[in-house]
Short mmCIF file of C-alpha atoms and ligand atoms in Angstrom, two decimals:
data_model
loop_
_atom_site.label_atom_id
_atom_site.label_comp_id
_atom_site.label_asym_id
_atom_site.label_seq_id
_atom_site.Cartn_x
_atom_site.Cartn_y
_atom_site.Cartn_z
CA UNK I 612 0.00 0.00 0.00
CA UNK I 613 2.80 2.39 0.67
CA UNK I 614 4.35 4.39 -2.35
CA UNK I 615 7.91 3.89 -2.65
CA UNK I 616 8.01 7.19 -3.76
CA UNK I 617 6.29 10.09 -2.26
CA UNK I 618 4.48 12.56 -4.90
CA UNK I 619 6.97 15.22 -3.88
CA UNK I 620 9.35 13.28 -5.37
CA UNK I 621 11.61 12.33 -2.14
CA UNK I 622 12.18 8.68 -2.23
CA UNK I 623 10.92 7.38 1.31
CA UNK I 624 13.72 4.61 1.03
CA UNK I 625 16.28 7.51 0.63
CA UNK I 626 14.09 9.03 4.25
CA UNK I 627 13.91 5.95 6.07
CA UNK I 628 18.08 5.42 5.73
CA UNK I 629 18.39 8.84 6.61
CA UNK I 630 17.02 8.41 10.13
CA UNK I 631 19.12 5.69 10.78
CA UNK I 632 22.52 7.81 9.74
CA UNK I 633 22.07 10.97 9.56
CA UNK I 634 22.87 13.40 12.14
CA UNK I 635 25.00 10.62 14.15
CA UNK I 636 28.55 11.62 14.89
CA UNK I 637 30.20 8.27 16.36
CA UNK I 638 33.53 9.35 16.16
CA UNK I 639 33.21 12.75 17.89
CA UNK I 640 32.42 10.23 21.15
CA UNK I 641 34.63 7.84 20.77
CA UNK I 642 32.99 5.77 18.70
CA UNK I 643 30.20 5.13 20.49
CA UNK I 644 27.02 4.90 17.86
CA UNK I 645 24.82 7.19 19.92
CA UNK I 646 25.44 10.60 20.74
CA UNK I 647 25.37 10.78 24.47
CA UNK I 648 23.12 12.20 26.43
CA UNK I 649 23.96 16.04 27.89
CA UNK I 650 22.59 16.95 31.05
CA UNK I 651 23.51 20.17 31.86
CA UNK I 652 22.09 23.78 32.69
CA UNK I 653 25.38 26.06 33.53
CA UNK I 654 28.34 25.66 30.51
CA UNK I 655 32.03 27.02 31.27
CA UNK I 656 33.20 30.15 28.86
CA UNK I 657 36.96 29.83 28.57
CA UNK I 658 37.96 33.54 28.73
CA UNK I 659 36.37 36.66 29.82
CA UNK I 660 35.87 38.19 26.40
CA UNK I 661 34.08 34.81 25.19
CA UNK I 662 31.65 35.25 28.09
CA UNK I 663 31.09 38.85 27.60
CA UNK I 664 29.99 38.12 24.02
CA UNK I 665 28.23 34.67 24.47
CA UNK I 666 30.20 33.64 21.60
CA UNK I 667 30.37 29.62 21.46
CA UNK I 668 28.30 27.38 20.28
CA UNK I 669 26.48 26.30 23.82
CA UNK I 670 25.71 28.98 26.19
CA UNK I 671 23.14 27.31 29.10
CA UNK I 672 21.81 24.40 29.14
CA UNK I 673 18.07 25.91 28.61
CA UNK I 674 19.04 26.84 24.95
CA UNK I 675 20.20 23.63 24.12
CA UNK I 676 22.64 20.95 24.19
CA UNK I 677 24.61 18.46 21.38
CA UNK I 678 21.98 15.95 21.89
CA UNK I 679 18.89 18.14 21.58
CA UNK I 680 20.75 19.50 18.37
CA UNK I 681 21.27 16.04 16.92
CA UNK I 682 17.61 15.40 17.45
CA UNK I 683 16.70 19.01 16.18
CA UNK I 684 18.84 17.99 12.83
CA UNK I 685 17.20 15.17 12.34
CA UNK I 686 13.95 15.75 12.33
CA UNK I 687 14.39 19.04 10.26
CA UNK I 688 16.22 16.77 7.10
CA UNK I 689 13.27 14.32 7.82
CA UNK I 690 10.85 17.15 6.97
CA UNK I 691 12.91 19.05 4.53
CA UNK I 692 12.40 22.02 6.97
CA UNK I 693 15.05 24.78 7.93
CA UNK I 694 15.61 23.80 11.12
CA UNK I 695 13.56 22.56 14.61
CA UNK I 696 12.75 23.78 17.96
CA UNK I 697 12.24 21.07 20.61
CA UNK I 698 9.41 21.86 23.45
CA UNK I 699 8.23 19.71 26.78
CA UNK I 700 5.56 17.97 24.60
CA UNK I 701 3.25 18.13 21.72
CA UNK I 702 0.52 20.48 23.05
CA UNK I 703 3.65 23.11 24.00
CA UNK I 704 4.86 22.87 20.29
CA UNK I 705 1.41 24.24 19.19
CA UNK I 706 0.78 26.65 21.68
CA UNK I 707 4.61 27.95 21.57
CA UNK I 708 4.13 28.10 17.27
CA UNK I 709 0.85 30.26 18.17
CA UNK I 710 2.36 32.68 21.07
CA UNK I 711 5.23 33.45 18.54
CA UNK I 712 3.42 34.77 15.62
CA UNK I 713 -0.18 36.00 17.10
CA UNK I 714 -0.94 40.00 18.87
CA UNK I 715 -3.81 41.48 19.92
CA UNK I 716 -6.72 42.03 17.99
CA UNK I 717 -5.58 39.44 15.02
CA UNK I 718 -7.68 37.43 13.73
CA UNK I 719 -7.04 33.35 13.46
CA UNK I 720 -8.69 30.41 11.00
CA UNK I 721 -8.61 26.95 13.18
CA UNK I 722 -9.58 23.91 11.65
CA UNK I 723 -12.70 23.15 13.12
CA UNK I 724 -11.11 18.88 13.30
CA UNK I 725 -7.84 20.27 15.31
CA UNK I 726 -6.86 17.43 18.48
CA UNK I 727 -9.43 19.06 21.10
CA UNK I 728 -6.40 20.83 23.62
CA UNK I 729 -5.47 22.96 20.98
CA UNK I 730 -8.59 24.38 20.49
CA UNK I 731 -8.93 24.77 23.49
CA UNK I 732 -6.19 27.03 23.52
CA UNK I 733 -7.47 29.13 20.81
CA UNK I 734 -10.11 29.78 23.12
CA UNK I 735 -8.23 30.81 25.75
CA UNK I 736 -6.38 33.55 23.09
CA UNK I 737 -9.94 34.94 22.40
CA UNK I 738 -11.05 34.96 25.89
CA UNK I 739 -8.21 36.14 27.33
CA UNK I 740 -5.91 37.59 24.77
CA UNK I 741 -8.96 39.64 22.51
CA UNK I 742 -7.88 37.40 19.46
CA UNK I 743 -10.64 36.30 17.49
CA UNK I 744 -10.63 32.78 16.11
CA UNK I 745 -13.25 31.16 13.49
CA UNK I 746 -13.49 27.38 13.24
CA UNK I 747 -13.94 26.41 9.59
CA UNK I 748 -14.75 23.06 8.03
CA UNK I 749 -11.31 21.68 6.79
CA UNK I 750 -12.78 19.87 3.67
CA UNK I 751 -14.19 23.32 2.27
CA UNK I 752 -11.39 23.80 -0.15
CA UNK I 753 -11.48 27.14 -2.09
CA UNK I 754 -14.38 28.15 0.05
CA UNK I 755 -11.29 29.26 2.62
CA UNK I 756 -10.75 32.41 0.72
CA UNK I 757 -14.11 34.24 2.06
CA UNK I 758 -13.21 33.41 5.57
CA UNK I 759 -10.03 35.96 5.38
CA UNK I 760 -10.26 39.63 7.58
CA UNK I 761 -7.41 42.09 7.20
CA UNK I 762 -6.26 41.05 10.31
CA UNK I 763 -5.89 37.55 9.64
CA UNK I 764 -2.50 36.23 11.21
CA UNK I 765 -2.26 32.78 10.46
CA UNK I 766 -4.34 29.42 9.60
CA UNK I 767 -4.16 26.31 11.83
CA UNK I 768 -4.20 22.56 10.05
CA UNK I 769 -4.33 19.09 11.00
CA UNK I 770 -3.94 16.36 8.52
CA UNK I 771 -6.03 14.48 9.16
CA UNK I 772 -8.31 15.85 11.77
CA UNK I 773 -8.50 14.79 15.31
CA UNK I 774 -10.80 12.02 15.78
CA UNK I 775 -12.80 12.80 12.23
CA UNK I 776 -9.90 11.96 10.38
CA UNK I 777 -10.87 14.59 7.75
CA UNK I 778 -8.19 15.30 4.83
CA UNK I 779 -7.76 18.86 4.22
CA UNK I 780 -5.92 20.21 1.00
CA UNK I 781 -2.44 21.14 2.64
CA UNK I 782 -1.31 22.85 -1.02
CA UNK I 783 -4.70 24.38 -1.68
CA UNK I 784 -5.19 26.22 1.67
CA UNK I 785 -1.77 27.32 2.14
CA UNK I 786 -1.91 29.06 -0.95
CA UNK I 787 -4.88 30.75 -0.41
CA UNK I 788 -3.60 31.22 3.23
CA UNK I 789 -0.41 32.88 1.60
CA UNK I 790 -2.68 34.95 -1.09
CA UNK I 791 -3.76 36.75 1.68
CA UNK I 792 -0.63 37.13 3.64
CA UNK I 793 -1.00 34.86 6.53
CA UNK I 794 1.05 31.92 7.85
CA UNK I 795 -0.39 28.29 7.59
CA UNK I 796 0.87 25.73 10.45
CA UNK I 797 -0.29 22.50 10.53
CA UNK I 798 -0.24 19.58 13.14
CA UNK I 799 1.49 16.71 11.46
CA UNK I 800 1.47 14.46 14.57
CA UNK I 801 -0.50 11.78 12.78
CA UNK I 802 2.23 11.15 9.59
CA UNK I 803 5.05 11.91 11.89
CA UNK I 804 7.89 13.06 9.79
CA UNK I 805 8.63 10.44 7.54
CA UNK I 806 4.75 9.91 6.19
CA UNK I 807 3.96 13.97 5.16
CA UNK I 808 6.98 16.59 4.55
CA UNK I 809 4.23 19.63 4.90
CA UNK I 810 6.77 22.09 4.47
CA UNK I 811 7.51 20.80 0.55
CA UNK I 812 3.50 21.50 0.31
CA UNK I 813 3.85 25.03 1.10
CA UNK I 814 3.26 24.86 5.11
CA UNK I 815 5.38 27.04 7.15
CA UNK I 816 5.44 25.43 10.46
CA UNK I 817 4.21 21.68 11.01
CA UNK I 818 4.33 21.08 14.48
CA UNK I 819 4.70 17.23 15.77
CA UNK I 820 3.97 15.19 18.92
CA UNK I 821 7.23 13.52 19.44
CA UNK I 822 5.44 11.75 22.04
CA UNK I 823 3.64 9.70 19.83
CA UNK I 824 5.44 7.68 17.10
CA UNK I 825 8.64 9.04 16.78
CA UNK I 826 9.02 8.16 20.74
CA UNK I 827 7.06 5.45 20.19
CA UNK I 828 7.39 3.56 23.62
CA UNK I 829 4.63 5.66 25.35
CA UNK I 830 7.19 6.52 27.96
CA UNK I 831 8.06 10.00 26.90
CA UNK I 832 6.18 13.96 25.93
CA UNK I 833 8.13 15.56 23.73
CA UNK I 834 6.96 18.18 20.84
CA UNK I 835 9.09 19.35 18.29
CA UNK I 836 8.40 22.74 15.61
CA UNK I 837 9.49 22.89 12.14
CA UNK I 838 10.29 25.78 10.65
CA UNK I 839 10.61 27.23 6.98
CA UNK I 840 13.32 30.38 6.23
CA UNK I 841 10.94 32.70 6.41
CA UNK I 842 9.37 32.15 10.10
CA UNK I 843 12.03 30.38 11.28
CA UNK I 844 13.95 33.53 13.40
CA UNK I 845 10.99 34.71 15.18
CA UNK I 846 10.20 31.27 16.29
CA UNK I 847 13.36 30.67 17.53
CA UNK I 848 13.56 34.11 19.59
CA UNK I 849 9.96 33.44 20.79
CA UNK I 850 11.21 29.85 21.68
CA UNK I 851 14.05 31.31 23.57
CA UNK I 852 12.02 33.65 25.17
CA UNK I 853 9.50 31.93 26.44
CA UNK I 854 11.77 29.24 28.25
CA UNK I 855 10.28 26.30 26.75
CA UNK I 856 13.10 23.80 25.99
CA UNK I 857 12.87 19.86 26.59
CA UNK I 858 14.12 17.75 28.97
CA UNK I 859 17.26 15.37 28.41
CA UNK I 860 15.91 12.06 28.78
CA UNK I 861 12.62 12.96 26.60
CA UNK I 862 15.39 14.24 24.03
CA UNK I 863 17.01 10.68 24.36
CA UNK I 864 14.28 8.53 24.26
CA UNK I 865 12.81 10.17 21.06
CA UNK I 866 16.19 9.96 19.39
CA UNK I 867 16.41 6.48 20.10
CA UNK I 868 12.62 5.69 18.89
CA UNK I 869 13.55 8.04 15.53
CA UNK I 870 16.01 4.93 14.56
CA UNK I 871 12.77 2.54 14.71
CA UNK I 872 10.08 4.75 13.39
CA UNK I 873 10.18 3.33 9.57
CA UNK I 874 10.05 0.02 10.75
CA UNK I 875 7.37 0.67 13.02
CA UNK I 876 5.09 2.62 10.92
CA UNK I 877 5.59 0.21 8.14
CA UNK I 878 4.33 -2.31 10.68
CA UNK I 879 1.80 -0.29 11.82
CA UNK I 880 0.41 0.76 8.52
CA UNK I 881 -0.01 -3.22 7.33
CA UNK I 882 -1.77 -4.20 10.32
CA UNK I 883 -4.03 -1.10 10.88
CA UNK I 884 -4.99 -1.70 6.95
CA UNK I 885 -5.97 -5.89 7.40
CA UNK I 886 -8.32 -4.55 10.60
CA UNK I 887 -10.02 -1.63 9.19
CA UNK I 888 -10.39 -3.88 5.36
CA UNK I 889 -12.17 -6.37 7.52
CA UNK I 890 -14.27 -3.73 10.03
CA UNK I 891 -15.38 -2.17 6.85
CA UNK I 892 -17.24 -5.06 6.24
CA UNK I 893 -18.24 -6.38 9.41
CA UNK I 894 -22.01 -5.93 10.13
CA UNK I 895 -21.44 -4.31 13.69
CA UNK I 896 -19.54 -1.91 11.95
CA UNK I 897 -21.20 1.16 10.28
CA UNK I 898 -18.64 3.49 8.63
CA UNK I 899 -14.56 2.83 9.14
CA UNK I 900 -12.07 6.55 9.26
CA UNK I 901 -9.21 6.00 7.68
CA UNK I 902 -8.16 8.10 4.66
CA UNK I 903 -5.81 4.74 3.61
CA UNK I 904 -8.59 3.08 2.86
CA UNK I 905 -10.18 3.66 -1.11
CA UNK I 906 -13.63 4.24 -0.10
CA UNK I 907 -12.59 7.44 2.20
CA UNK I 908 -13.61 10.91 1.19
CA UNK I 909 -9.94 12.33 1.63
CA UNK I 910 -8.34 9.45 -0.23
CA UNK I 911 -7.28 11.18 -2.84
CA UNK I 912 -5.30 13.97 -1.00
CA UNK I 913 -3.65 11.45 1.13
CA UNK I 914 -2.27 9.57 -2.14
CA UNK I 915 -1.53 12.56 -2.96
CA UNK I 916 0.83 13.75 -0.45
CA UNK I 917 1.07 11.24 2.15
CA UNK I 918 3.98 8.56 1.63
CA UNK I 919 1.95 6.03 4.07
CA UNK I 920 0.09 5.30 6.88
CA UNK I 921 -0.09 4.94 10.34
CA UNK I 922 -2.37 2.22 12.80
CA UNK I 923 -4.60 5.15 14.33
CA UNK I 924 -8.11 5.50 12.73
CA UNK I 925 -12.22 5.93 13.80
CA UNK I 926 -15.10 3.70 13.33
CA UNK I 927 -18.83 4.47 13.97
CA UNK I 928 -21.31 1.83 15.17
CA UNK I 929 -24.33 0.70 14.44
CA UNK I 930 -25.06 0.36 17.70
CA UNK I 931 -25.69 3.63 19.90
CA UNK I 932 -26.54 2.13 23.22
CA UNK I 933 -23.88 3.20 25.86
CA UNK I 934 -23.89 0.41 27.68
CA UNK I 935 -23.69 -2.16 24.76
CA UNK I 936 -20.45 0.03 23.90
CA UNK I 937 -18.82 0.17 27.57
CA UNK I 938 -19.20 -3.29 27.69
CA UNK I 939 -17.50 -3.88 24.38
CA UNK I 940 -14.58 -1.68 25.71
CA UNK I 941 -14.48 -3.59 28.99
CA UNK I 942 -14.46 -6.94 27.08
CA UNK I 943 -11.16 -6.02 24.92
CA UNK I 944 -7.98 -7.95 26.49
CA UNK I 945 -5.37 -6.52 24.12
CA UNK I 946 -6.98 -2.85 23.38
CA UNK I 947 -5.67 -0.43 26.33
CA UNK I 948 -8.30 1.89 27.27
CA UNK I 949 -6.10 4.88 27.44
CA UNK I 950 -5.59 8.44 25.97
CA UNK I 951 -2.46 9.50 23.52
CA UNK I 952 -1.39 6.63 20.46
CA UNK I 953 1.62 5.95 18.53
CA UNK I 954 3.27 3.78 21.11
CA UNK I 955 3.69 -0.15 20.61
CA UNK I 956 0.41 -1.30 21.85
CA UNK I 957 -3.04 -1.65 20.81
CA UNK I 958 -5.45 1.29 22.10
CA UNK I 959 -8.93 2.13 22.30
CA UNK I 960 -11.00 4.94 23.44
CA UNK I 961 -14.51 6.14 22.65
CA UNK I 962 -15.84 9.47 21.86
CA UNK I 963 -18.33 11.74 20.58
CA UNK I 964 -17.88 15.06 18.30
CA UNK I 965 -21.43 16.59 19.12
CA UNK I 966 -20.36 19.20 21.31
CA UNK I 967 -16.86 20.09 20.67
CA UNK I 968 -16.64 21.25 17.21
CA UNK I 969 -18.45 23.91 15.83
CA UNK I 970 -17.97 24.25 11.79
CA UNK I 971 -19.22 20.47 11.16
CA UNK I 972 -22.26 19.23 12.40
CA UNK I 973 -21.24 15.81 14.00
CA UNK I 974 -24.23 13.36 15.46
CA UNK I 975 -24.61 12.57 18.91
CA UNK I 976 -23.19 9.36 19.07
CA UNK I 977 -20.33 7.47 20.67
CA UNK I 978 -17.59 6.53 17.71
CA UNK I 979 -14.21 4.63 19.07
CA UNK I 980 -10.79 5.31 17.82
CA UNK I 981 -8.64 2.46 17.65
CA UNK I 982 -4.83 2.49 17.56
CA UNK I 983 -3.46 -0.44 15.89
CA UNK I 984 -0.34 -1.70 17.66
CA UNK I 985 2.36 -4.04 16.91
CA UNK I 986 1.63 -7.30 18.54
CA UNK I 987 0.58 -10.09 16.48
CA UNK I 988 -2.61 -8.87 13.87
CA UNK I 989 -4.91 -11.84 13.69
CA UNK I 990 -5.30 -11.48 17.85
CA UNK I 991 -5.69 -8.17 17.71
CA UNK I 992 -8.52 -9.03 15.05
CA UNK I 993 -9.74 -12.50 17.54
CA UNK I 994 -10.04 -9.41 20.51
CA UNK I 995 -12.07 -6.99 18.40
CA UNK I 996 -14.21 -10.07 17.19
CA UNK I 997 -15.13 -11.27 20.99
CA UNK I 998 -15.47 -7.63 21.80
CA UNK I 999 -18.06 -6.72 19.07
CA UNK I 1000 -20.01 -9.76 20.33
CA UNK I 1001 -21.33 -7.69 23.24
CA UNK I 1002 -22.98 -5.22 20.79
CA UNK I 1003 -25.94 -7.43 19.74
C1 PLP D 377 -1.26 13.93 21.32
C2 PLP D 377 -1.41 14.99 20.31
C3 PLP D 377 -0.87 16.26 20.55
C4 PLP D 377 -0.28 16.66 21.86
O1 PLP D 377 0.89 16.00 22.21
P1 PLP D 377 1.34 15.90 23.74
O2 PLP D 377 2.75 15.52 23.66
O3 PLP D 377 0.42 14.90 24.37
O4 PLP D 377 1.16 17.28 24.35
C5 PLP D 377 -0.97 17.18 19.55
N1 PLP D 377 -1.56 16.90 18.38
C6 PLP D 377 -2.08 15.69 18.13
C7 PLP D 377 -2.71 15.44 16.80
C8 PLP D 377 -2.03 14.71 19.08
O5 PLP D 377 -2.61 13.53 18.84
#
């Protein structure tokens, strides 16, 4: 199912060697294949004059180290971005990307499909900061251009949406976005860098939960921004500025998981496709949300400009009784009832879109989301089974 090639024309076997090499410097520590891990806050000037002028590479542990730069490096080539900030987790990469480039009285476009806390967020700018946001429907296309004030700042993606699992048109709406002189970020927490480069499809910053596959072990937060040229000094002074920098082991941990992430996703991608092939035809199961799979609305785009994958997509049931559906969840042995994805297990949660979005009308009903994980696919497929059981 996965291209060999992605549209853009960079060859995903070219990306996936790249994690493994690039941006590793054994033999600047002795040979050792990983670049060890720097824990540090206060970092010795030699002379006087060298303190006086800050001049050397490192200056305090808060604006980085040689390990969060090797992680920074990498994840910039794996986007084809100019460069990376690193932040305590996912959620601070977005509202970090946000604080740098918004003032009062601007005006922001959110997709109305954007993972729930930053929306939240938004709301707290309006409430708090007299920023006024609008929510718009991410499928509407060229319909984006009305939506524009004079004092609109910046646009806000997700690809695909929260929960919904809604394409939007990365190249369309950033050129609109740019026709009108505002920024376009997008969260690209769901392709993680090797399955969507949005920066090649005219995003300026795509902002990623590290914590989810490019940790991969569920035992770390991390977020990480990356930047084009043209907003990449501001981000970095806000970055600076605002004191958000990551913690050491987080740094290591998500270094260590980058080395894995092809492998995983691949694995990912092949087992989340067998389960939501046979839920699409499984009579307990009404629709399946997964823009991999032919029949979804936001196909197209994905082939597009998606090189893959990964294991996390929605289903909606035919059943709407709550209980028939908590009993489901509590009959599932193998699916973790548990927020966050991206890890190496199987998850499930359930949820329901009626009252927290505001664009797209969504029914009031309970959908799950499923994360596909890497144990063994036909139990995974023998849980769900016995689980769907209790819905008759
Ligand atoms: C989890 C998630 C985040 C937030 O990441 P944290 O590290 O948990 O703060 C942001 N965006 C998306 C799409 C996510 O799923």
């Amino acid at each position: 199912m996965t291209d060999k090639n992605s549209p853009h024309g960079k060859n995903k076997t070219a990306a996936e060697t790249q994690l493994i090499h690039d941006d590793r410097h054994p033999h600047d520590y002795e040979g050792f294949v990983n670049t060890p891990t720097f824990r540090g806050s206060t970092v010795l000037f030699p002379d006087a004059k060298t303190l006086t002028t800050n001049n050397q590479p490192y200056t305090y542990g808060r604006y980085g180290t040689p390990s969060t730069t090797a992680l920074e490096q990498a994840l910039a080539q794996a986007e084809q971005a100019a460069g990376c900030c690193l932040t305590p987790s996912g959620l601070s990469a977005i509202t970090t990307s946000l604080m740098a480039f918004v003032q009062k009285g601007d005006h922001i476009l959110i997709a109305d499909s954007v993972y729930y806390p930053t929306r939240n967020f938004c709301d707290h700018l309006q409430r708090s900061f007299n920023i006024e946001v609008t929510y718009f429907d991410p499928t509407l296309g060229e319909r984006l251009d009305y939506l524009f004030q004079k004092n609109t700042r910046l646009i806000f993606l997700e690809a695909p949406g929260s929960l919904s699992m809604d394409m939007c048109d990365l190249r369309l709406l950033s050129d609109i976005a740019h026709r009108h002189n505002a920024l376009v970020m997008t969260d690209n927490t769901w392709a993680s860098p090797l399955l969507c480069q949005p920066l090649t499809l005219g995003v300026d910053i795509s902002v990623q939960a590290c914590t989810k596959y490019v940790s991969g072990h569920s035992d770390a937060m991390l977020g990480a921004i990356l930047y084009n040229e043209k907003t990449g000094q501001q981000l970095r002074d806000y970055h600076r500025f605002a004191g958000n920098c990551a913690g050491s082991e987080e740094v290591f941990l998500a270094t260590r998981g980058l080395r894995t992430l092809a492998v995983r996703l691949n694995h990912h991608e092949k087992s989340a496709l067998t389960i939501a092939h046979w839920l699409q035809d499984h009579p307990m199961i009404d629709e399946v949300y997964y823009p991999a799979l032919e029949s979804n609305a936001g196909h197209a785009l994905w082939k597009r400009d998606f090189s893959g994958a990964c294991g996390l997509f929605s289903v909606s049931l035919h059943q709407r009784d709550k209980t028939k559906i908590h009993a489901l969840l509590d009959a599932l042995k193998l699916f973790g009832m548990g927020w966050s994805w991206g890890g190496f297990e199987s998850l499930v949660v359930p949820y329901n879109l009626s009252k927290t979005r505001s664009a797209v009308a969504h029914q009031d009903r309970i959908n799950l989301r499923l994360h596909i994980g890497l144990e063994n696919v036909e139990d995974l497929q023998a849980d769900l089974e016995q689980g769907l059981e209790k819905l008759a």
